Amino acid sequence: MQTAHQDPTEPDFVQDPYPFYDRLREMGQLVHWQDYDMPVSAHHDVVSRLLRDKRFGRELSPDLQQPNPADLQPFYDVEAHSMLELEPPRHTRLRGLVMRAFTSRRIATLEPEIVNLSHHLIDQFPDGPFDLLSQFAQQLPVIIIARLLGVPEEKSPELLQWSNAMVAMYQAKRTTADEQRAVAATQAFVAYLNSYIDQRRAAPRDDLISALIAAEEDGEKLSRDELFSTCILLLNAGHEATVHTLGNAVKTLLETGLRPFDDPNALAEEALRHDPPLHMFTRYAMEDIEAFGHHFKRGDQVGLLLGAANRDPAAYPKPAVFDVTRRKPIHTSFGGGIHFCVGAPLARMEIARAIPILFERCPNLKLAEPPRYANLYHFHGLERLVVTR
């Protein structure tokens, strides 16, 4: 296996990681990324297969786990009950209960709200240059998630702050200050949910938190800690990914002059493929494994480079071109296998409805300054997107 070096916080890489991915792809199916000290893959076929390979999972065996720093334990206490971090049988039980509440019917009811909210946010656009991220891309998903959960909409600014602080724990540039903010945000979110769940027990409504509570009390139960973790996961994962995808897609459309809105659903899929919000997802070997010419010991980690897989020329002709006529293969942006993103239908709907409305309402939308990506890796999203209309 060949070895590659690339600091994920290096400015050129932050702005454009794709040339590095191209070099990795030429070096083999698996390459040792020295900065992460683990093998990674930039190939669509390999990433897709490993996402579905049950010999690799998200949950490290207890005998291989290292103790968490005591000051970060509140954050990891929530992580311990997140279905994103669990394997069967715990994952199977938790995902099944969540899916009873997070139904296609419930998601479908949000479509008119997404449409109306998109128009409302556009109505509030200021005159002159403004940041489309803070005015539109950040506001839309966090308000929709608040409505889905049943949390008061005026709580959205705090939800946004908590989400940003907690997600910073997954970034390569993470600092001690980031860790402290993440712990404080976790504690604040749990404290809020603790009182809010009691309110919903006493007076259930037609919202996701009430539905999750009902699932908890219906035979198989969600524990209170699982309720906390599930609500936090839905906020963090659902909000963060949609913000970055909206921003990245609008940037590309403004830079290229494309207006491919005949098929909004195809637009959403290509936006998710072309410049996805999450670029690396990791797995642990659940046993000693031979895979793609490499011997993995139990507990070894592998990095699945989703952003690279989505630009693999073996899977997508002219992969750097934004092309809404692409149909297959499916992109890797929502993961795969048992950990395929539960919020994928909602994210797709938000992207497919919001972007066409934005360009229909603002046909003269233009970049007011060169966009720059934020130093967020494993995520990939913009710092700001300053535009005029």
CSV table of C-alpha atoms in Angstrom, one decimal:
chain,number,residue,atom,x,y,z
A,1,MET,CA,0.0,0.0,0.0
A,2,GLN,CA,1.3,3.4,-1.0
A,3,THR,CA,1.4,6.3,1.5
A,4,ALA,CA,0.2,9.9,0.9
A,5,HIS,CA,0.6,13.0,2.9
A,6,GLN,CA,-1.9,15.9,3.0
A,7,ASP,CA,-2.7,18.1,5.9
A,8,PRO,CA,-6.5,18.4,5.9
A,9,THR,CA,-6.3,22.0,7.3
A,10,GLU,CA,-3.9,23.2,4.6
A,11,PRO,CA,-5.5,26.2,2.8
A,12,ASP,CA,-5.3,24.9,-0.8
A,13,PHE,CA,-6.7,21.5,0.2
A,14,VAL,CA,-9.6,23.2,2.1
A,15,GLN,CA,-10.5,25.2,-1.0
A,16,ASP,CA,-10.2,22.3,-3.4
A,17,PRO,CA,-9.6,18.7,-2.1
A,18,TYR,CA,-10.4,17.1,-5.4
A,19,PRO,CA,-6.8,17.2,-7.0
A,20,PHE,CA,-5.6,15.3,-3.9
A,21,TYR,CA,-8.4,12.7,-4.3
A,22,ASP,CA,-7.3,12.3,-8.0
A,23,ARG,CA,-3.8,11.5,-6.9
A,24,LEU,CA,-5.0,9.0,-4.2
A,25,ARG,CA,-7.1,7.2,-6.8
A,26,GLU,CA,-4.1,6.7,-9.0
A,27,MET,CA,-2.1,5.2,-6.1
A,28,GLY,CA,-4.5,2.3,-5.6
A,29,GLN,CA,-7.8,1.0,-4.2
A,30,LEU,CA,-6.5,1.7,-0.7
A,31,VAL,CA,-3.9,4.3,0.2
A,32,HIS,CA,-2.4,5.0,3.7
A,33,TRP,CA,-3.2,8.7,4.5
A,34,GLN,CA,-0.3,9.5,6.7
A,35,ASP,CA,-1.9,12.4,8.5
A,36,TYR,CA,-4.8,10.2,9.7
A,37,ASP,CA,-2.6,7.1,10.0
A,38,MET,CA,-5.1,4.9,8.3
A,39,PRO,CA,-6.0,3.5,4.9
A,40,VAL,CA,-8.5,5.4,2.8
A,41,SER,CA,-10.2,4.9,-0.5
A,42,ALA,CA,-11.1,7.4,-3.2
A,43,HIS,CA,-12.7,4.8,-5.5
A,44,HIS,CA,-16.5,4.8,-5.9
A,45,ASP,CA,-16.6,1.0,-6.2
A,46,VAL,CA,-14.5,0.4,-3.1
A,47,VAL,CA,-16.3,3.0,-1.0
A,48,SER,CA,-19.7,1.7,-2.0
A,49,ARG,CA,-18.7,-1.9,-1.2
A,50,LEU,CA,-17.2,-1.0,2.2
A,51,LEU,CA,-20.2,1.0,3.2
A,52,ARG,CA,-22.3,-2.1,2.8
A,53,ASP,CA,-19.8,-4.7,4.1
A,54,LYS,CA,-21.1,-5.9,7.4
A,55,ARG,CA,-17.5,-6.9,8.4
A,56,PHE,CA,-16.9,-3.2,8.9
A,57,GLY,CA,-18.9,-1.1,11.4
A,58,ARG,CA,-19.1,2.1,13.4
A,59,GLU,CA,-18.9,0.7,16.9
A,60,LEU,CA,-15.5,-0.2,18.3
A,61,SER,CA,-15.5,-3.3,20.5
A,62,PRO,CA,-15.4,-2.5,24.2
A,63,ASP,CA,-12.0,-4.2,24.7
A,64,LEU,CA,-10.5,-1.9,22.1
A,65,GLN,CA,-12.1,1.4,23.3
A,66,GLN,CA,-9.9,4.0,24.9
A,67,PRO,CA,-11.4,6.0,27.9
A,68,ASN,CA,-12.7,9.4,26.9
A,69,PRO,CA,-11.2,12.5,28.6
A,70,ALA,CA,-13.3,13.2,31.7
A,71,ASP,CA,-14.0,16.8,30.6
A,72,LEU,CA,-15.5,15.6,27.3
A,73,GLN,CA,-17.6,12.9,28.8
A,74,PRO,CA,-21.0,14.8,28.5
A,75,PHE,CA,-20.5,14.9,24.8
A,76,TYR,CA,-19.6,11.2,24.5
A,77,ASP,CA,-22.5,10.2,26.8
A,78,VAL,CA,-24.8,11.5,24.0
A,79,GLU,CA,-22.7,9.8,21.3
A,80,ALA,CA,-23.0,6.5,23.1
A,81,HIS,CA,-26.7,6.3,22.3
A,82,SER,CA,-26.6,7.6,18.8
A,83,MET,CA,-27.7,5.1,16.1
A,84,LEU,CA,-25.0,6.5,13.9
A,85,GLU,CA,-22.4,5.1,16.2
A,86,LEU,CA,-24.0,1.7,17.0
A,87,GLU,CA,-24.1,-1.7,15.4
A,88,PRO,CA,-26.7,-4.5,15.6
A,89,PRO,CA,-28.6,-5.5,17.7
A,90,ARG,CA,-28.7,-2.1,19.4
A,91,HIS,CA,-28.7,-0.2,16.0
A,92,THR,CA,-31.5,-2.4,14.6
A,93,ARG,CA,-33.8,-1.8,17.6
A,94,LEU,CA,-33.1,2.0,17.8
A,95,ARG,CA,-33.4,2.6,14.0
A,96,GLY,CA,-36.6,0.6,13.9
A,97,LEU,CA,-38.2,2.6,16.6
A,98,VAL,CA,-37.0,5.9,15.1
A,99,MET,CA,-38.4,5.0,11.7
A,100,ARG,CA,-41.8,4.3,13.2
A,101,ALA,CA,-41.9,8.0,14.1
A,102,PHE,CA,-39.9,9.5,11.2
A,103,THR,CA,-42.3,8.3,8.6
A,104,SER,CA,-42.6,9.2,4.9
A,105,ARG,CA,-46.1,10.7,5.7
A,106,ARG,CA,-44.6,13.0,8.3
A,107,ILE,CA,-41.8,14.1,5.9
A,108,ALA,CA,-44.4,14.7,3.1
A,109,THR,CA,-46.3,17.1,5.3
A,110,LEU,CA,-43.2,19.3,5.4
A,111,GLU,CA,-43.1,20.0,1.7
A,112,PRO,CA,-45.6,23.0,1.7
A,113,GLU,CA,-43.7,24.3,4.7
A,114,ILE,CA,-40.4,24.2,2.9
A,115,VAL,CA,-41.9,26.0,-0.1
A,116,ASN,CA,-43.6,28.7,2.1
A,117,LEU,CA,-40.5,29.1,4.2
A,118,SER,CA,-38.3,29.5,1.2
A,119,HIS,CA,-40.5,32.3,-0.1
A,120,HIS,CA,-40.6,33.9,3.4
A,121,LEU,CA,-36.8,33.9,3.7
A,122,ILE,CA,-36.4,35.4,0.2
A,123,ASP,CA,-38.9,38.1,1.1
A,124,GLN,CA,-36.5,39.1,3.9
A,125,PHE,CA,-33.4,39.5,1.7
A,126,PRO,CA,-31.8,42.9,2.2
A,127,ASP,CA,-30.9,45.3,-0.5
A,128,GLY,CA,-27.3,45.3,-1.6
A,129,PRO,CA,-24.8,42.4,-1.0
A,130,PHE,CA,-25.7,39.9,1.7
A,131,ASP,CA,-24.6,36.4,2.9
A,132,LEU,CA,-26.9,33.8,1.4
A,133,LEU,CA,-25.7,31.2,3.9
A,134,SER,CA,-26.9,33.2,7.0
A,135,GLN,CA,-30.0,34.6,5.3
A,136,PHE,CA,-31.2,31.4,3.6
A,137,ALA,CA,-29.1,28.2,3.6
A,138,GLN,CA,-28.7,28.1,7.4
A,139,GLN,CA,-32.2,29.3,8.2
A,140,LEU,CA,-34.2,26.9,6.1
A,141,PRO,CA,-33.1,23.6,7.5
A,142,VAL,CA,-32.8,24.6,11.1
A,143,ILE,CA,-36.4,26.0,11.1
A,144,ILE,CA,-37.7,22.9,9.4
A,145,ILE,CA,-36.0,20.6,11.9
A,146,ALA,CA,-37.5,22.7,14.7
A,147,ARG,CA,-40.9,22.3,13.2
A,148,LEU,CA,-40.4,18.6,12.7
A,149,LEU,CA,-39.3,18.0,16.3
A,150,GLY,CA,-42.1,20.3,17.6
A,151,VAL,CA,-39.6,22.7,19.2
A,152,PRO,CA,-40.7,26.4,19.2
A,153,GLU,CA,-39.4,28.2,16.1
A,154,GLU,CA,-38.0,31.0,18.2
A,155,LYS,CA,-35.6,28.4,19.6
A,156,SER,CA,-34.0,28.0,16.1
A,157,PRO,CA,-31.0,30.4,16.8
A,158,GLU,CA,-30.0,28.4,19.8
A,159,LEU,CA,-30.4,25.1,18.0
A,160,LEU,CA,-28.1,26.5,15.2
A,161,GLN,CA,-25.5,27.5,17.8
A,162,TRP,CA,-25.7,24.1,19.5
A,163,SER,CA,-25.4,22.2,16.3
A,164,ASN,CA,-22.4,24.2,15.0
A,165,ALA,CA,-20.6,23.8,18.3
A,166,MET,CA,-21.2,20.0,18.6
A,167,VAL,CA,-20.4,19.3,14.9
A,168,ALA,CA,-17.0,21.0,15.4
A,169,MET,CA,-15.9,17.8,17.3
A,170,TYR,CA,-15.6,16.0,14.0
A,171,GLN,CA,-13.4,18.6,12.3
A,172,ALA,CA,-9.7,18.2,11.7
A,173,LYS,CA,-9.0,21.7,13.0
A,174,ARG,CA,-10.7,21.0,16.4
A,175,THR,CA,-9.2,22.9,19.3
A,176,THR,CA,-9.5,22.7,23.1
A,177,ALA,CA,-11.9,25.7,22.9
A,178,ASP,CA,-14.0,23.9,20.3
A,179,GLU,CA,-14.2,20.9,22.6
A,180,GLN,CA,-15.3,23.1,25.5
A,181,ARG,CA,-18.0,24.8,23.4
A,182,ALA,CA,-19.2,21.3,22.2
A,183,VAL,CA,-19.6,20.1,25.8
A,184,ALA,CA,-21.4,23.2,26.8
A,185,ALA,CA,-23.7,23.0,23.8
A,186,THR,CA,-24.4,19.3,24.6
A,187,GLN,CA,-25.3,20.0,28.2
A,188,ALA,CA,-27.5,22.9,27.2
A,189,PHE,CA,-29.3,20.9,24.5
A,190,VAL,CA,-29.9,17.9,26.9
A,191,ALA,CA,-31.2,20.2,29.6
A,192,TYR,CA,-33.6,21.8,27.2
A,193,LEU,CA,-34.8,18.4,25.9
A,194,ASN,CA,-35.2,17.1,29.4
A,195,SER,CA,-37.8,19.7,30.3
A,196,TYR,CA,-39.4,19.7,26.8
A,197,ILE,CA,-39.9,15.9,26.8
A,198,ASP,CA,-41.8,16.2,30.1
A,199,GLN,CA,-44.1,18.8,28.5
A,200,ARG,CA,-44.7,16.5,25.5
A,201,ARG,CA,-45.5,13.5,27.8
A,202,ALA,CA,-48.1,15.6,29.5
A,203,ALA,CA,-49.5,17.1,26.3
A,204,PRO,CA,-48.6,15.2,23.1
A,205,ARG,CA,-48.8,16.8,19.7
A,206,ASP,CA,-48.4,15.8,16.1
A,207,ASP,CA,-44.6,16.2,16.1
A,208,LEU,CA,-41.6,14.0,16.0
A,209,ILE,CA,-40.8,14.3,19.7
A,210,SER,CA,-44.3,13.2,20.7
A,211,ALA,CA,-44.1,10.3,18.2
A,212,LEU,CA,-40.7,9.2,19.6
A,213,ILE,CA,-42.1,9.3,23.1
A,214,ALA,CA,-45.1,7.2,22.0
A,215,ALA,CA,-42.6,4.7,20.5
A,216,GLU,CA,-40.8,4.7,23.8
A,217,GLU,CA,-44.0,3.7,25.7
A,218,ASP,CA,-45.2,1.1,23.1
A,219,GLY,CA,-43.7,-2.3,24.1
A,220,GLU,CA,-40.1,-1.8,23.0
A,221,LYS,CA,-38.9,1.5,24.5
A,222,LEU,CA,-36.6,4.3,23.7
A,223,SER,CA,-34.8,5.3,26.8
A,224,ARG,CA,-34.6,8.9,27.8
A,225,ASP,CA,-30.9,9.0,26.8
A,226,GLU,CA,-31.8,7.5,23.4
A,227,LEU,CA,-34.5,10.3,23.0
A,228,PHE,CA,-31.8,12.9,23.7
A,229,SER,CA,-29.3,11.4,21.3
A,230,THR,CA,-31.9,10.9,18.5
A,231,CYS,CA,-33.2,14.4,18.6
A,232,ILE,CA,-29.6,15.8,18.7
A,233,LEU,CA,-28.6,13.5,15.8
A,234,LEU,CA,-31.5,14.7,13.7
A,235,LEU,CA,-30.7,18.3,14.3
A,236,ASN,CA,-26.9,18.0,13.8
A,237,ALA,CA,-26.8,15.6,10.8
A,238,GLY,CA,-29.9,17.0,9.1
A,239,HIS,CA,-29.1,20.6,9.5
A,240,GLU,CA,-25.3,20.5,8.8
A,241,ALA,CA,-25.5,18.5,5.6
A,242,THR,CA,-28.3,20.5,4.1
A,243,VAL,CA,-26.7,23.9,4.8
A,244,HIS,CA,-23.5,22.8,3.0
A,245,THR,CA,-25.3,21.2,0.1
A,246,LEU,CA,-27.4,24.3,-0.5
A,247,GLY,CA,-24.4,26.6,-0.3
A,248,ASN,CA,-22.1,24.5,-2.5
A,249,ALA,CA,-24.8,24.0,-5.1
A,250,VAL,CA,-25.8,27.6,-5.4
A,251,LYS,CA,-22.1,28.6,-5.6
A,252,THR,CA,-21.6,26.1,-8.5
A,253,LEU,CA,-24.8,27.3,-10.3
A,254,LEU,CA,-23.7,30.9,-10.0
A,255,GLU,CA,-20.2,30.2,-11.2
A,256,THR,CA,-21.3,28.2,-14.2
A,257,GLY,CA,-24.5,30.0,-15.2
A,258,LEU,CA,-26.4,26.8,-15.2
A,259,ARG,CA,-30.2,26.9,-14.5
A,260,PRO,CA,-31.1,23.1,-14.7
A,261,PHE,CA,-34.6,23.2,-13.0
A,262,ASP,CA,-36.6,21.0,-15.4
A,263,ASP,CA,-36.2,18.1,-13.0
A,264,PRO,CA,-35.7,19.4,-9.4
A,265,ASN,CA,-35.1,15.9,-8.0
A,266,ALA,CA,-32.3,15.3,-10.5
A,267,LEU,CA,-30.9,18.7,-9.5
A,268,ALA,CA,-30.8,17.7,-5.9
A,269,GLU,CA,-29.0,14.4,-6.7
A,270,GLU,CA,-26.4,16.1,-8.8
A,271,ALA,CA,-25.8,18.7,-6.1
A,272,LEU,CA,-25.3,16.0,-3.5
A,273,ARG,CA,-22.9,14.2,-5.8
A,274,HIS,CA,-20.9,17.1,-7.3
A,275,ASP,CA,-19.8,18.8,-4.1
A,276,PRO,CA,-21.1,16.9,-1.1
A,277,PRO,CA,-21.3,18.1,2.5
A,278,LEU,CA,-19.4,15.3,4.1
A,279,HIS,CA,-16.1,14.0,2.6
A,280,MET,CA,-15.0,11.3,5.0
A,281,PHE,CA,-16.9,8.6,6.9
A,282,THR,CA,-15.0,6.0,8.9
A,283,ARG,CA,-15.5,2.3,9.7
A,284,TYR,CA,-13.8,-0.1,12.0
A,285,ALA,CA,-12.9,-3.7,11.1
A,286,MET,CA,-15.2,-5.9,13.2
A,287,GLU,CA,-12.8,-8.8,12.8
A,288,ASP,CA,-9.5,-9.7,11.1
A,289,ILE,CA,-10.3,-9.1,7.5
A,290,GLU,CA,-8.6,-9.3,4.1
A,291,ALA,CA,-10.0,-6.6,1.8
A,292,PHE,CA,-8.7,-5.0,-1.4
A,293,GLY,CA,-5.3,-6.5,-0.9
A,294,HIS,CA,-4.9,-5.2,2.7
A,295,HIS,CA,-5.0,-7.1,6.0
A,296,PHE,CA,-7.2,-5.3,8.6
A,297,LYS,CA,-6.8,-6.3,12.2
A,298,ARG,CA,-9.9,-6.1,14.4
A,299,GLY,CA,-10.4,-2.5,15.4
A,300,ASP,CA,-8.4,-1.0,12.5
A,301,GLN,CA,-10.0,2.0,10.9
A,302,VAL,CA,-10.6,2.8,7.3
A,303,GLY,CA,-11.6,6.1,5.8
A,304,LEU,CA,-14.2,6.2,3.1
A,305,LEU,CA,-13.8,9.4,1.0
A,306,LEU,CA,-17.3,10.2,-0.1
A,307,GLY,CA,-16.3,13.3,-1.9
A,308,ALA,CA,-13.7,11.5,-3.8
A,309,ALA,CA,-15.9,8.5,-4.6
A,310,ASN,CA,-18.5,11.0,-6.1
A,311,ARG,CA,-15.8,12.3,-8.5
A,312,ASP,CA,-14.4,8.9,-9.6
A,313,PRO,CA,-14.2,9.0,-13.4
A,314,ALA,CA,-14.6,5.2,-13.5
A,315,ALA,CA,-18.2,5.8,-12.2
A,316,TYR,CA,-19.0,9.2,-13.7
A,317,PRO,CA,-17.9,10.5,-17.1
A,318,LYS,CA,-16.5,14.1,-16.7
A,319,PRO,CA,-17.0,13.9,-12.9
A,320,ALA,CA,-16.1,17.6,-12.3
A,321,VAL,CA,-18.9,18.8,-14.5
A,322,PHE,CA,-22.3,19.5,-12.9
A,323,ASP,CA,-24.7,17.5,-15.0
A,324,VAL,CA,-28.3,16.9,-14.0
A,325,THR,CA,-28.8,14.3,-16.7
A,326,ARG,CA,-26.7,11.7,-14.7
A,327,ARG,CA,-28.7,8.8,-13.4
A,328,LYS,CA,-26.4,6.1,-12.1
A,329,PRO,CA,-24.6,5.0,-10.1
A,330,ILE,CA,-26.0,6.4,-6.9
A,331,HIS,CA,-23.7,8.9,-5.1
A,332,THR,CA,-22.3,8.0,-1.7
A,333,SER,CA,-23.2,11.2,0.1
A,334,PHE,CA,-25.9,9.6,2.3
A,335,GLY,CA,-23.6,6.6,3.2
A,336,GLY,CA,-24.9,3.1,2.6
A,337,GLY,CA,-25.9,-0.2,4.2
A,338,ILE,CA,-27.5,-0.1,7.7
A,339,HIS,CA,-26.2,3.4,8.4
A,340,PHE,CA,-27.8,5.0,5.3
A,341,CYS,CA,-29.0,8.4,6.4
A,342,VAL,CA,-32.5,8.3,7.8
A,343,GLY,CA,-32.9,12.0,6.9
A,344,ALA,CA,-32.1,11.6,3.2
A,345,PRO,CA,-35.7,12.0,2.0
A,346,LEU,CA,-36.1,15.3,3.9
A,347,ALA,CA,-32.7,16.6,2.8
A,348,ARG,CA,-33.5,15.8,-0.9
A,349,MET,CA,-36.9,17.5,-0.6
A,350,GLU,CA,-35.3,20.7,0.9
A,351,ILE,CA,-32.7,20.9,-1.8
A,352,ALA,CA,-35.1,20.1,-4.7
A,353,ARG,CA,-37.7,22.7,-3.6
A,354,ALA,CA,-35.5,25.5,-2.2
A,355,ILE,CA,-33.0,26.0,-5.0
A,356,PRO,CA,-35.5,26.4,-7.9
A,357,ILE,CA,-37.6,28.8,-5.8
A,358,LEU,CA,-34.4,30.8,-5.0
A,359,PHE,CA,-33.5,31.2,-8.7
A,360,GLU,CA,-37.1,31.8,-9.8
A,361,ARG,CA,-37.5,34.6,-7.3
A,362,CYS,CA,-34.0,36.0,-7.8
A,363,PRO,CA,-33.2,35.5,-11.5
A,364,ASN,CA,-30.4,38.1,-11.4
A,365,LEU,CA,-28.6,36.5,-8.4
A,366,LYS,CA,-24.9,37.1,-8.7
A,367,LEU,CA,-21.7,36.5,-6.7
A,368,ALA,CA,-20.6,39.7,-4.9
A,369,GLU,CA,-17.3,38.3,-3.8
A,370,PRO,CA,-15.3,35.1,-4.5
A,371,PRO,CA,-16.7,32.3,-2.3
A,372,ARG,CA,-14.3,30.5,0.1
A,373,TYR,CA,-14.7,27.2,1.8
A,374,ALA,CA,-14.4,27.0,5.6
A,375,ASN,CA,-11.8,24.9,7.3
A,376,LEU,CA,-14.2,22.2,8.3
A,377,TYR,CA,-12.8,18.9,7.1
A,378,HIS,CA,-14.3,16.1,7.3
A,379,PHE,CA,-17.1,18.5,6.2
A,380,HIS,CA,-16.9,20.6,3.1
A,381,GLY,CA,-18.9,23.9,3.1
A,382,LEU,CA,-18.5,27.6,2.5
A,383,GLU,CA,-17.6,30.3,5.0
A,384,ARG,CA,-19.9,32.8,3.4
A,385,LEU,CA,-21.7,33.1,0.1
A,386,VAL,CA,-22.0,36.9,-0.5
A,387,VAL,CA,-24.4,37.7,-3.4
A,388,THR,CA,-26.5,40.5,-4.9
A,389,ARG,CA,-29.9,40.1,-6.4
